[in-house]
XYZ file of C-alpha atoms in Angstrom:
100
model
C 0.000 0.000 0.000
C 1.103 3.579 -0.505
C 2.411 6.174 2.047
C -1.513 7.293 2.027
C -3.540 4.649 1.237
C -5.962 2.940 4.253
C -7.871 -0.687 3.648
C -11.161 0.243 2.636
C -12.028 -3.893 2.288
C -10.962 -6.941 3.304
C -12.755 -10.731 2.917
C -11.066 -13.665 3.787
C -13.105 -16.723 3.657
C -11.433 -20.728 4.286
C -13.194 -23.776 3.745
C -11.975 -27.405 3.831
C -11.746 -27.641 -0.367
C -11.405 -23.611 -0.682
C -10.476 -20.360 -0.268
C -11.218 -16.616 -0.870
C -10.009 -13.661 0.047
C -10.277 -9.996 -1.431
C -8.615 -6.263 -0.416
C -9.152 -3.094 -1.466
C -7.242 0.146 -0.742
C -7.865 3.727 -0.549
C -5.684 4.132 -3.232
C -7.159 2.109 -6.162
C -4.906 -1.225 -5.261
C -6.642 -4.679 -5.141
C -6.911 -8.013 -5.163
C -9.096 -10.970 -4.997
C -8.264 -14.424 -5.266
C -9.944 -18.134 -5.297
C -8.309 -21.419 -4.543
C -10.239 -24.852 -4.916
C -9.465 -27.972 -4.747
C -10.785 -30.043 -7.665
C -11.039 -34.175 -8.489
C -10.542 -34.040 -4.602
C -9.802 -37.761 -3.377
C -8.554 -38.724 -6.460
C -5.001 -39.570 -8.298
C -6.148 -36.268 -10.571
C -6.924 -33.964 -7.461
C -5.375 -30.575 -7.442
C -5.346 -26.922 -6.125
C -6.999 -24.871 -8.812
C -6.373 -20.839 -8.300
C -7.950 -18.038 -10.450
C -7.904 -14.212 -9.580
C -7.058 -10.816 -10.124
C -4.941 -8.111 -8.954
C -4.727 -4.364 -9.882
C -3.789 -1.048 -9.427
C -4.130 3.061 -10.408
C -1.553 4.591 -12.280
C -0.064 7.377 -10.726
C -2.130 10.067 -12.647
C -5.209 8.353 -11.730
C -6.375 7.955 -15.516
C -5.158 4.406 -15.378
C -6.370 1.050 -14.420
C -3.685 -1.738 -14.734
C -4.881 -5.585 -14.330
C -3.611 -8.694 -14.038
C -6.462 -11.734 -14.185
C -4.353 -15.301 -13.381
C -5.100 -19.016 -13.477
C -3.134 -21.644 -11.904
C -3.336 -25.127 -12.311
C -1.969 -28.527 -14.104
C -1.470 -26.393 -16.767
C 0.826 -24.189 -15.097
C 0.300 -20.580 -14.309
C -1.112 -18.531 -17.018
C -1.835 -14.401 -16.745
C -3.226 -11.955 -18.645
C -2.659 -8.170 -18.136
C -5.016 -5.553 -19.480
C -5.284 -1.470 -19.158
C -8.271 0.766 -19.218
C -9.271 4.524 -18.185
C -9.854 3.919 -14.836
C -13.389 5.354 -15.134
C -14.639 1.999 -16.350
C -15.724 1.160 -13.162
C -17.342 -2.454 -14.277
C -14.292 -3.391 -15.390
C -13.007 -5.261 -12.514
C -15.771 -7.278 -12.359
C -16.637 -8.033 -15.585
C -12.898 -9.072 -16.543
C -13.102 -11.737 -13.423
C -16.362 -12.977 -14.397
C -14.900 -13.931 -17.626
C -11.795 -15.543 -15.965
C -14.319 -17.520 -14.176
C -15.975 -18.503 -16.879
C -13.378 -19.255 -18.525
């Protein structure tokens, strides 16, 4: 976080086969993330993670994201910028990372 920034939000959420947790700063700085386990019990079972992280370039015009998948297939990322004043972004671009 910067010099000035506060936590405005903060989720943190553990279950036996998952987790989530999500922050959010004064400043424009987040992330959120989800970890599953999938095939769970079997020779195939593994830790799936998908989420997103992001921040405000310094003028403030700026949003910078980073969407990520981990898996079997390795760790795969996908960075995209927009004027910051598309506020849906965010949750439209991890919607689709869910989705796939």
């Amino acid at each position: 976080m910067g010099q000035d920034s506060e936590l405005i939000d903060y989720e943190s959420v553990q279950g036996q086969e998952m987790y989530r947790f999500k922050y959010e700063t004064s400043d424009g700085q987040f992330r959120e993330e989800v970890g599953m386990l999938v095939n769970v019990g079997t020779p195939e079972q593994e830790l799936m993670v998908m989420g997103q992280y992001g921040f405000k370039s310094k003028d403030g015009g700026t949003m910078v994201m980073v969407m990520y998948t981990s898996g079997k297939k390795g760790y795969r990322a996908r960075t995209v910028t927009r004027n910051s004043r598309d506020a849906d972004l965010r949750n439209k671009a991890f919607l689709s990372l869910l989705m796939g």
